[in-house]
Amino acid sequence: MYSTKQKSIIMEILKENKERLLSPDEILDILKLKDESCSKATLYRFLDNLALTKEVRKCYNQDTNRFEYQLAMGDCSRHLHLKCKKCGLVIHLDCHDTEEFLHHISEEHGFLIDNYESTIYGLCPKCR
Amino acid sequence: MYSTKQKSIIMEILKENKERLLSPDEILDILKLKDESCSKATLYRFLDNLALTKEVRKCYNQDTNRFEYQLAMGDCSRHLHLKCKKCGLVIHLDCHDTEEFLHHISEEHGFLIDNYESTIYGLCPKCR
DNA sequence: TTGATTGCAAACAATTTGCAATACT
DNA sequence: AGTATTGCAAATTGTTTGCAATCAA
């Protein structure tokens, strides 16, 4: 994996926005603001690579009908998050809480839980 | 809202499969099996209507990159479900459990939860 | 130099839309 | 009759792909 200008700028942007989910178009807009550029193809390819290696989480946003990406912190295959409908802030839920809850549910329904990756919508403390 | 052949057949199919999520293409396949037909445009339009009136749930399936639809039972804006990766069975989670869990989380993070509609993947009792 | 990466434009796939023809009440 | 609904084909949108040119090692 060669390191290139495009890749490092995309990573930079992801890091600067690690508390939010970014769509490819948002990333391109930020690139433009920085007077940098990168083709859509390269962006999509790199984001998909990062998702494959679990360096970013790739989530589908049902409201905008697009994928959004966010720098992964820790294990991201078992994951619940709260997303603020207003400001886009994403709060990652503590694994303890969710694991306990899911364990309970798993027992009750005889379900072997593999992975989860879910978003619960609402308003964050600031926006409510 | 006129009642038409197409609408009633689509409803019939949704009712016959109320335990599963169906993609538009799956619905068209079932239509073909029944020797009936309906254009894609009509199907999409009708499904969107049903989603708008909350008669069906409209969920995005990240694996296939398509929307899937399922006859709604009760309130469907606050909803968690377990989906079997193997057979596609969907188990709807009892509101009590989830509401309690979410209340807890909401308190902890000062988050005002609006709606949720999430899928947790795994293996059902039969397939595990 | 060699293989990875890029940008472009074309290809794709799911979904939506405009519009004239048709079906419902 | 008058409006809602349909089917078709074209348009749209987000994403992917083929390929020649370019870049990193």
Short mmCIF file of N, CA, C and O in Angstrom, two decimals, chain A residues 13-128:
data_model
loop_
_atom_site.label_atom_id
_atom_site.label_comp_id
_atom_site.label_asym_id
_atom_site.label_seq_id
_atom_site.Cartn_x
_atom_site.Cartn_y
_atom_site.Cartn_z
N ILE A 13 -8.81 14.41 6.96
CA ILE A 13 -10.19 14.87 7.09
C ILE A 13 -10.99 13.96 8.02
O ILE A 13 -11.75 14.41 8.86
N LEU A 14 -10.79 12.67 7.86
CA LEU A 14 -11.50 11.72 8.73
C LEU A 14 -11.11 11.95 10.20
O LEU A 14 -11.96 11.92 11.09
N LYS A 15 -9.83 12.21 10.40
CA LYS A 15 -9.37 12.42 11.79
C LYS A 15 -9.93 13.71 12.36
O LYS A 15 -10.32 13.76 13.52
N GLU A 16 -9.97 14.75 11.52
CA GLU A 16 -10.49 16.03 12.00
C GLU A 16 -11.98 15.96 12.30
O GLU A 16 -12.54 16.86 12.90
N ASN A 17 -12.63 14.92 11.79
CA ASN A 17 -14.09 14.81 11.99
C ASN A 17 -14.47 13.50 12.63
O ASN A 17 -15.51 12.95 12.34
N LYS A 18 -13.61 13.03 13.53
CA LYS A 18 -13.84 11.67 14.00
C LYS A 18 -15.11 11.53 14.82
O LYS A 18 -15.54 10.40 15.07
N GLU A 19 -15.70 12.66 15.21
CA GLU A 19 -16.95 12.54 15.98
C GLU A 19 -18.19 12.51 15.07
O GLU A 19 -19.30 12.39 15.56
N ARG A 20 -17.97 12.60 13.76
CA ARG A 20 -19.12 12.63 12.86
C ARG A 20 -19.00 11.57 11.77
O ARG A 20 -17.92 11.09 11.46
N LEU A 21 -20.15 11.28 11.19
CA LEU A 21 -20.17 10.42 10.01
C LEU A 21 -20.14 11.33 8.79
O LEU A 21 -20.89 12.29 8.71
N LEU A 22 -19.26 11.05 7.84
CA LEU A 22 -19.13 11.89 6.66
C LEU A 22 -19.51 11.12 5.41
O LEU A 22 -19.09 9.98 5.21
N SER A 23 -20.27 11.77 4.55
CA SER A 23 -20.57 11.15 3.25
C SER A 23 -19.44 11.49 2.29
O SER A 23 -18.73 12.49 2.48
N PRO A 24 -19.26 10.70 1.24
CA PRO A 24 -18.22 11.00 0.26
C PRO A 24 -18.31 12.44 -0.25
O PRO A 24 -17.28 13.12 -0.37
N ASP A 25 -19.51 12.92 -0.50
CA ASP A 25 -19.65 14.29 -1.00
C ASP A 25 -19.21 15.33 0.01
O ASP A 25 -18.60 16.34 -0.35
N GLU A 26 -19.52 15.05 1.28
CA GLU A 26 -19.05 15.98 2.31
C GLU A 26 -17.52 16.02 2.32
O GLU A 26 -16.91 17.08 2.46
N ILE A 27 -16.93 14.86 2.17
CA ILE A 27 -15.47 14.80 2.16
C ILE A 27 -14.91 15.58 0.98
O ILE A 27 -13.94 16.34 1.12
N LEU A 28 -15.55 15.47 -0.18
CA LEU A 28 -15.09 16.22 -1.34
C LEU A 28 -15.22 17.73 -1.11
O LEU A 28 -14.35 18.50 -1.52
N ASP A 29 -16.30 18.12 -0.44
CA ASP A 29 -16.48 19.54 -0.13
C ASP A 29 -15.36 20.04 0.76
O ASP A 29 -14.81 21.12 0.54
N ILE A 30 -15.04 19.25 1.77
CA ILE A 30 -13.98 19.65 2.69
C ILE A 30 -12.64 19.73 1.95
O ILE A 30 -11.86 20.66 2.14
N LEU A 31 -12.43 18.79 1.06
CA LEU A 31 -11.23 18.81 0.22
C LEU A 31 -11.13 20.13 -0.54
O LEU A 31 -10.08 20.76 -0.61
N LYS A 32 -12.28 20.53 -1.10
CA LYS A 32 -12.29 21.77 -1.89
C LYS A 32 -11.93 22.96 -1.01
O LYS A 32 -11.13 23.82 -1.40
N LEU A 33 -12.52 22.99 0.20
CA LEU A 33 -12.21 24.07 1.14
C LEU A 33 -10.72 24.14 1.42
O LEU A 33 -10.16 25.22 1.61
N LYS A 34 -10.09 23.00 1.46
CA LYS A 34 -8.66 22.95 1.75
C LYS A 34 -7.84 23.19 0.48
O LYS A 34 -6.62 23.03 0.49
N ASP A 35 -8.53 23.49 -0.61
CA ASP A 35 -7.85 23.68 -1.89
C ASP A 35 -7.07 22.45 -2.33
O ASP A 35 -5.98 22.55 -2.90
N GLU A 36 -7.62 21.31 -2.02
CA GLU A 36 -7.01 20.07 -2.44
C GLU A 36 -8.03 19.37 -3.33
O GLU A 36 -9.20 19.77 -3.38
N SER A 37 -7.59 18.33 -4.01
CA SER A 37 -8.58 17.62 -4.78
C SER A 37 -8.25 16.14 -4.89
O SER A 37 -7.14 15.71 -4.62
N CYS A 38 -9.25 15.41 -5.26
CA CYS A 38 -9.15 13.97 -5.35
C CYS A 38 -10.37 13.53 -6.14
O CYS A 38 -11.46 14.07 -5.96
N SER A 39 -10.19 12.58 -7.02
CA SER A 39 -11.34 12.16 -7.81
C SER A 39 -12.29 11.31 -6.98
O SER A 39 -11.89 10.71 -5.98
N LYS A 40 -13.54 11.30 -7.40
CA LYS A 40 -14.53 10.48 -6.71
C LYS A 40 -14.09 9.03 -6.67
O LYS A 40 -14.19 8.36 -5.66
N ALA A 41 -13.59 8.55 -7.79
CA ALA A 41 -13.19 7.14 -7.87
C ALA A 41 -12.17 6.81 -6.80
O ALA A 41 -12.31 5.82 -6.08
N THR A 42 -11.16 7.65 -6.69
CA THR A 42 -10.12 7.41 -5.69
C THR A 42 -10.69 7.45 -4.29
O THR A 42 -10.37 6.60 -3.46
N LEU A 43 -11.53 8.43 -4.06
CA LEU A 43 -12.14 8.56 -2.73
C LEU A 43 -12.92 7.30 -2.37
O LEU A 43 -12.72 6.70 -1.32
N TYR A 44 -13.81 6.89 -3.27
CA TYR A 44 -14.61 5.69 -3.00
C TYR A 44 -13.72 4.48 -2.80
O TYR A 44 -13.95 3.67 -1.90
N ARG A 45 -12.70 4.35 -3.64
CA ARG A 45 -11.82 3.19 -3.51
C ARG A 45 -11.11 3.18 -2.16
O ARG A 45 -11.05 2.15 -1.49
N PHE A 46 -10.62 4.33 -1.77
CA PHE A 46 -9.87 4.38 -0.51
C PHE A 46 -10.80 4.14 0.68
O PHE A 46 -10.45 3.40 1.60
N LEU A 47 -11.98 4.75 0.64
CA LEU A 47 -12.92 4.55 1.75
C LEU A 47 -13.30 3.08 1.87
O LEU A 47 -13.40 2.54 2.97
N ASP A 48 -13.50 2.45 0.74
CA ASP A 48 -13.85 1.03 0.78
C ASP A 48 -12.72 0.19 1.35
O ASP A 48 -12.94 -0.76 2.10
N ASN A 49 -11.51 0.54 0.99
CA ASN A 49 -10.34 -0.14 1.56
C ASN A 49 -10.32 0.01 3.07
O ASN A 49 -10.13 -0.96 3.79
N LEU A 50 -10.51 1.24 3.51
CA LEU A 50 -10.48 1.50 4.95
C LEU A 50 -11.58 0.73 5.66
O LEU A 50 -11.41 0.27 6.79
N ALA A 51 -12.73 0.61 5.00
CA ALA A 51 -13.84 -0.12 5.62
C ALA A 51 -13.49 -1.61 5.71
O ALA A 51 -13.79 -2.28 6.69
N LEU A 52 -12.82 -2.08 4.67
CA LEU A 52 -12.43 -3.50 4.62
C LEU A 52 -11.44 -3.83 5.73
O LEU A 52 -11.51 -4.89 6.35
N THR A 53 -10.52 -2.92 5.97
CA THR A 53 -9.54 -3.15 7.02
C THR A 53 -10.03 -2.65 8.37
O THR A 53 -9.25 -2.59 9.33
N LYS A 54 -11.31 -2.28 8.40
CA LYS A 54 -11.96 -1.86 9.66
C LYS A 54 -11.38 -0.57 10.24
O LYS A 54 -11.54 -0.31 11.43
N GLU A 55 -10.69 0.19 9.40
CA GLU A 55 -10.17 1.46 9.92
C GLU A 55 -11.26 2.52 9.96
O GLU A 55 -11.17 3.49 10.70
N VAL A 56 -12.26 2.35 9.13
CA VAL A 56 -13.44 3.22 9.26
C VAL A 56 -14.68 2.34 9.31
O VAL A 56 -14.69 1.21 8.84
N ARG A 57 -15.73 2.91 9.90
CA ARG A 57 -17.02 2.25 9.87
C ARG A 57 -17.76 2.80 8.67
O ARG A 57 -17.69 3.99 8.37
N LYS A 58 -18.48 1.94 7.97
CA LYS A 58 -19.27 2.34 6.82
C LYS A 58 -20.74 2.10 7.15
O LYS A 58 -21.14 0.97 7.38
N CYS A 59 -21.51 3.17 7.20
CA CYS A 59 -22.91 3.03 7.60
C CYS A 59 -23.80 3.62 6.52
O CYS A 59 -23.46 4.62 5.91
N TYR A 60 -24.94 3.03 6.34
CA TYR A 60 -25.88 3.58 5.39
C TYR A 60 -26.80 4.55 6.11
O TYR A 60 -27.36 4.24 7.15
N ASN A 61 -26.95 5.73 5.56
CA ASN A 61 -27.86 6.72 6.14
C ASN A 61 -29.18 6.69 5.37
O ASN A 61 -29.24 7.10 4.22
N GLN A 62 -30.21 6.21 6.04
CA GLN A 62 -31.50 6.03 5.38
C GLN A 62 -32.15 7.33 4.97
O GLN A 62 -32.97 7.36 4.07
N ASP A 63 -31.77 8.40 5.65
CA ASP A 63 -32.40 9.68 5.34
C ASP A 63 -31.89 10.25 4.03
O ASP A 63 -32.64 10.80 3.24
N THR A 64 -30.58 10.11 3.82
CA THR A 64 -30.00 10.73 2.63
C THR A 64 -29.71 9.70 1.55
O THR A 64 -29.26 10.06 0.46
N ASN A 65 -29.97 8.43 1.85
CA ASN A 65 -29.68 7.38 0.88
C ASN A 65 -28.23 7.34 0.41
O ASN A 65 -27.96 7.21 -0.78
N ARG A 66 -27.34 7.46 1.35
CA ARG A 66 -25.92 7.37 1.02
C ARG A 66 -25.17 6.65 2.12
O ARG A 66 -25.61 6.58 3.25
N PHE A 67 -24.01 6.19 1.76
CA PHE A 67 -23.13 5.65 2.79
C PHE A 67 -22.41 6.80 3.46
O PHE A 67 -22.16 7.84 2.86
N GLU A 68 -22.09 6.59 4.73
CA GLU A 68 -21.30 7.57 5.45
C GLU A 68 -20.18 6.83 6.17
O GLU A 68 -20.31 5.65 6.50
N TYR A 69 -19.11 7.54 6.41
CA TYR A 69 -17.91 6.91 6.94
C TYR A 69 -17.42 7.64 8.16
O TYR A 69 -17.53 8.85 8.26
N GLN A 70 -16.86 6.87 9.07
CA GLN A 70 -16.33 7.47 10.28
C GLN A 70 -15.14 6.66 10.77
O GLN A 70 -15.18 5.42 10.74
N LEU A 71 -14.12 7.36 11.17
CA LEU A 71 -12.93 6.70 11.70
C LEU A 71 -13.33 5.73 12.80
O LEU A 71 -14.08 6.08 13.70
N ALA A 72 -12.86 4.50 12.71
CA ALA A 72 -13.25 3.50 13.71
C ALA A 72 -12.39 3.64 14.95
O ALA A 72 -11.21 3.95 14.89
N MET A 73 -13.03 3.44 16.08
CA MET A 73 -12.24 3.39 17.32
C MET A 73 -12.59 2.05 17.95
O MET A 73 -13.72 1.79 18.27
N GLY A 74 -11.59 1.23 18.08
CA GLY A 74 -11.79 -0.09 18.67
C GLY A 74 -12.62 -0.97 17.76
O GLY A 74 -12.75 -0.71 16.57
N ASP A 75 -13.18 -1.99 18.34
CA ASP A 75 -13.97 -2.95 17.57
C ASP A 75 -15.23 -2.28 17.06
O ASP A 75 -15.94 -1.63 17.81
N CYS A 76 -15.48 -2.42 15.78
CA CYS A 76 -16.67 -1.74 15.28
C CYS A 76 -17.69 -2.70 14.69
O CYS A 76 -18.64 -2.27 14.06
N SER A 77 -17.49 -3.98 14.91
CA SER A 77 -18.48 -4.90 14.36
C SER A 77 -19.64 -5.09 15.34
O SER A 77 -20.72 -5.53 14.96
N ARG A 78 -19.40 -4.78 16.61
CA ARG A 78 -20.47 -4.89 17.59
C ARG A 78 -20.64 -3.50 18.17
O ARG A 78 -19.85 -3.06 19.00
N HIS A 79 -21.67 -2.86 17.76
CA HIS A 79 -21.67 -1.43 17.92
C HIS A 79 -23.06 -0.82 17.84
O HIS A 79 -23.79 -1.09 16.90
N LEU A 80 -23.38 0.00 18.82
CA LEU A 80 -24.61 0.78 18.73
C LEU A 80 -24.22 2.23 18.86
O LEU A 80 -23.33 2.57 19.63
N HIS A 81 -24.88 3.09 18.12
CA HIS A 81 -24.63 4.50 18.37
C HIS A 81 -25.87 5.35 18.30
O HIS A 81 -26.86 4.99 17.69
N LEU A 82 -25.76 6.48 18.97
CA LEU A 82 -26.84 7.46 18.99
C LEU A 82 -26.44 8.57 18.05
O LEU A 82 -25.34 9.07 18.13
N LYS A 83 -27.33 8.93 17.17
CA LYS A 83 -27.01 10.03 16.26
C LYS A 83 -27.98 11.18 16.45
O LYS A 83 -29.19 10.99 16.44
N CYS A 84 -27.42 12.36 16.59
CA CYS A 84 -28.27 13.55 16.75
C CYS A 84 -28.78 13.97 15.38
O CYS A 84 -28.02 14.19 14.45
N LYS A 85 -30.11 14.09 15.31
CA LYS A 85 -30.74 14.44 14.05
C LYS A 85 -30.41 15.87 13.63
O LYS A 85 -30.53 16.21 12.46
N LYS A 86 -30.05 16.69 14.59
CA LYS A 86 -29.84 18.10 14.29
C LYS A 86 -28.40 18.39 13.90
O LYS A 86 -28.14 18.90 12.82
N CYS A 87 -27.47 18.02 14.77
CA CYS A 87 -26.08 18.42 14.51
C CYS A 87 -25.22 17.29 13.98
O CYS A 87 -24.06 17.50 13.62
N GLY A 88 -25.78 16.07 13.93
CA GLY A 88 -25.01 14.98 13.35
C GLY A 88 -24.02 14.31 14.28
O GLY A 88 -23.36 13.35 13.92
N LEU A 89 -23.95 14.81 15.50
CA LEU A 89 -23.07 14.19 16.49
C LEU A 89 -23.40 12.71 16.66
O LEU A 89 -24.56 12.33 16.66
N VAL A 90 -22.36 11.90 16.76
CA VAL A 90 -22.59 10.48 16.99
C VAL A 90 -21.98 10.07 18.32
O VAL A 90 -20.80 10.32 18.57
N ILE A 91 -22.78 9.50 19.19
CA ILE A 91 -22.26 8.99 20.46
C ILE A 91 -22.16 7.48 20.37
O ILE A 91 -23.13 6.81 20.00
N HIS A 92 -20.98 6.97 20.64
CA HIS A 92 -20.79 5.52 20.58
C HIS A 92 -21.17 4.92 21.92
O HIS A 92 -20.69 5.38 22.96
N LEU A 93 -22.00 3.91 21.88
CA LEU A 93 -22.45 3.36 23.14
C LEU A 93 -21.45 2.38 23.72
O LEU A 93 -20.93 1.51 23.04
N ASP A 94 -21.21 2.60 24.99
CA ASP A 94 -20.37 1.73 25.80
C ASP A 94 -20.75 0.26 25.60
O ASP A 94 -21.90 -0.13 25.73
N CYS A 95 -19.77 -0.53 25.27
CA CYS A 95 -20.03 -1.94 25.02
C CYS A 95 -20.66 -2.67 26.19
O CYS A 95 -21.44 -3.59 25.99
N HIS A 96 -20.33 -2.28 27.38
CA HIS A 96 -20.87 -2.96 28.55
C HIS A 96 -22.39 -2.98 28.55
O HIS A 96 -23.01 -4.02 28.65
N ASP A 97 -22.94 -1.80 28.44
CA ASP A 97 -24.40 -1.66 28.43
C ASP A 97 -25.02 -2.51 27.35
O ASP A 97 -25.95 -3.26 27.60
N THR A 98 -24.48 -2.33 26.15
CA THR A 98 -25.15 -2.98 25.03
C THR A 98 -24.93 -4.48 25.08
O THR A 98 -25.85 -5.24 24.81
N GLU A 99 -23.74 -4.90 25.45
CA GLU A 99 -23.48 -6.34 25.51
C GLU A 99 -24.43 -7.01 26.50
O GLU A 99 -24.97 -8.08 26.24
N GLU A 100 -24.62 -6.34 27.61
CA GLU A 100 -25.49 -6.91 28.65
C GLU A 100 -26.92 -7.04 28.13
O GLU A 100 -27.56 -8.09 28.24
N PHE A 101 -27.37 -5.97 27.53
CA PHE A 101 -28.73 -5.96 26.97
C PHE A 101 -28.88 -7.04 25.90
O PHE A 101 -29.85 -7.80 25.89
N LEU A 102 -27.90 -7.11 25.03
CA LEU A 102 -28.00 -8.06 23.93
C LEU A 102 -27.87 -9.50 24.40
O LEU A 102 -28.48 -10.40 23.83
N HIS A 103 -27.10 -9.68 25.43
CA HIS A 103 -26.97 -11.03 26.00
C HIS A 103 -28.35 -11.49 26.48
O HIS A 103 -28.81 -12.58 26.17
N HIS A 104 -29.01 -10.61 27.19
CA HIS A 104 -30.35 -10.87 27.70
C HIS A 104 -31.30 -11.28 26.57
O HIS A 104 -32.00 -12.28 26.62
N ILE A 105 -31.27 -10.47 25.52
CA ILE A 105 -32.14 -10.71 24.38
C ILE A 105 -31.81 -11.99 23.65
O ILE A 105 -32.68 -12.76 23.24
N SER A 106 -30.52 -12.23 23.53
CA SER A 106 -30.04 -13.42 22.86
C SER A 106 -30.55 -14.68 23.57
O SER A 106 -31.05 -15.61 22.94
N GLU A 107 -30.45 -14.66 24.89
CA GLU A 107 -30.93 -15.79 25.69
C GLU A 107 -32.42 -16.00 25.46
O GLU A 107 -32.89 -17.11 25.23
N GLU A 108 -33.13 -14.90 25.53
CA GLU A 108 -34.59 -14.97 25.47
C GLU A 108 -35.08 -15.54 24.15
O GLU A 108 -36.07 -16.24 24.11
N HIS A 109 -34.39 -15.24 23.07
CA HIS A 109 -34.87 -15.68 21.76
C HIS A 109 -34.03 -16.79 21.14
O HIS A 109 -34.23 -17.15 19.99
N GLY A 110 -33.08 -17.31 21.89
CA GLY A 110 -32.23 -18.38 21.36
C GLY A 110 -31.44 -17.93 20.15
O GLY A 110 -31.11 -18.71 19.27
N PHE A 111 -31.13 -16.65 20.09
CA PHE A 111 -30.47 -16.08 18.92
C PHE A 111 -28.98 -15.95 19.18
O PHE A 111 -28.56 -15.45 20.22
N LEU A 112 -28.18 -16.41 18.25
CA LEU A 112 -26.73 -16.27 18.38
C LEU A 112 -26.30 -14.97 17.70
O LEU A 112 -26.24 -14.90 16.47
N ILE A 113 -26.03 -13.98 18.49
CA ILE A 113 -25.74 -12.66 17.91
C ILE A 113 -24.33 -12.59 17.36
O ILE A 113 -23.37 -12.94 18.02
N ASP A 114 -24.25 -12.15 16.14
CA ASP A 114 -23.01 -12.14 15.41
C ASP A 114 -22.43 -10.73 15.44
O ASP A 114 -21.45 -10.43 16.09
N ASN A 115 -23.08 -9.87 14.75
CA ASN A 115 -22.63 -8.49 14.79
C ASN A 115 -23.82 -7.55 14.70
O ASN A 115 -24.90 -7.94 14.31
N TYR A 116 -23.58 -6.33 15.08
CA TYR A 116 -24.64 -5.35 14.97
C TYR A 116 -23.98 -4.03 14.75
O TYR A 116 -22.82 -3.83 15.09
N GLU A 117 -24.72 -3.16 14.24
CA GLU A 117 -24.15 -1.91 13.74
C GLU A 117 -25.37 -1.07 13.50
O GLU A 117 -25.94 -1.10 12.43
N SER A 118 -25.83 -0.43 14.57
CA SER A 118 -27.13 0.21 14.50
C SER A 118 -27.11 1.63 14.99
O SER A 118 -26.29 1.99 15.83
N THR A 119 -28.00 2.37 14.45
CA THR A 119 -28.09 3.77 14.82
C THR A 119 -29.44 4.09 15.42
O THR A 119 -30.46 3.68 14.87
N ILE A 120 -29.41 4.79 16.52
CA ILE A 120 -30.63 5.22 17.16
C ILE A 120 -30.66 6.74 17.03
O ILE A 120 -29.67 7.41 17.36
N TYR A 121 -31.74 7.27 16.52
CA TYR A 121 -31.80 8.71 16.25
C TYR A 121 -32.45 9.49 17.38
O TYR A 121 -33.34 8.99 18.06
N GLY A 122 -32.03 10.71 17.53
CA GLY A 122 -32.63 11.57 18.55
C GLY A 122 -31.95 12.92 18.60
O GLY A 122 -31.37 13.36 17.62
N LEU A 123 -32.04 13.55 19.76
CA LEU A 123 -31.42 14.85 19.93
C LEU A 123 -30.40 14.78 21.05
O LEU A 123 -30.69 14.27 22.13
N CYS A 124 -29.24 15.32 20.78
CA CYS A 124 -28.17 15.28 21.78
C CYS A 124 -28.43 16.35 22.84
O CYS A 124 -29.28 17.23 22.66
N PRO A 125 -27.71 16.27 23.94
CA PRO A 125 -27.92 17.23 25.03
C PRO A 125 -27.93 18.68 24.57
O PRO A 125 -28.79 19.46 24.97
N LYS A 126 -26.99 19.06 23.71
CA LYS A 126 -26.91 20.44 23.25
C LYS A 126 -28.14 20.87 22.44
O LYS A 126 -28.63 21.97 22.56
N CYS A 127 -28.61 19.97 21.57
CA CYS A 127 -29.66 20.34 20.62
C CYS A 127 -31.09 20.16 21.15
O CYS A 127 -32.02 20.69 20.58
N ARG A 128 -31.25 19.41 22.19
CA ARG A 128 -32.63 19.13 22.64
C ARG A 128 -33.31 20.35 23.24
O ARG A 128 -32.69 21.27 23.64
#
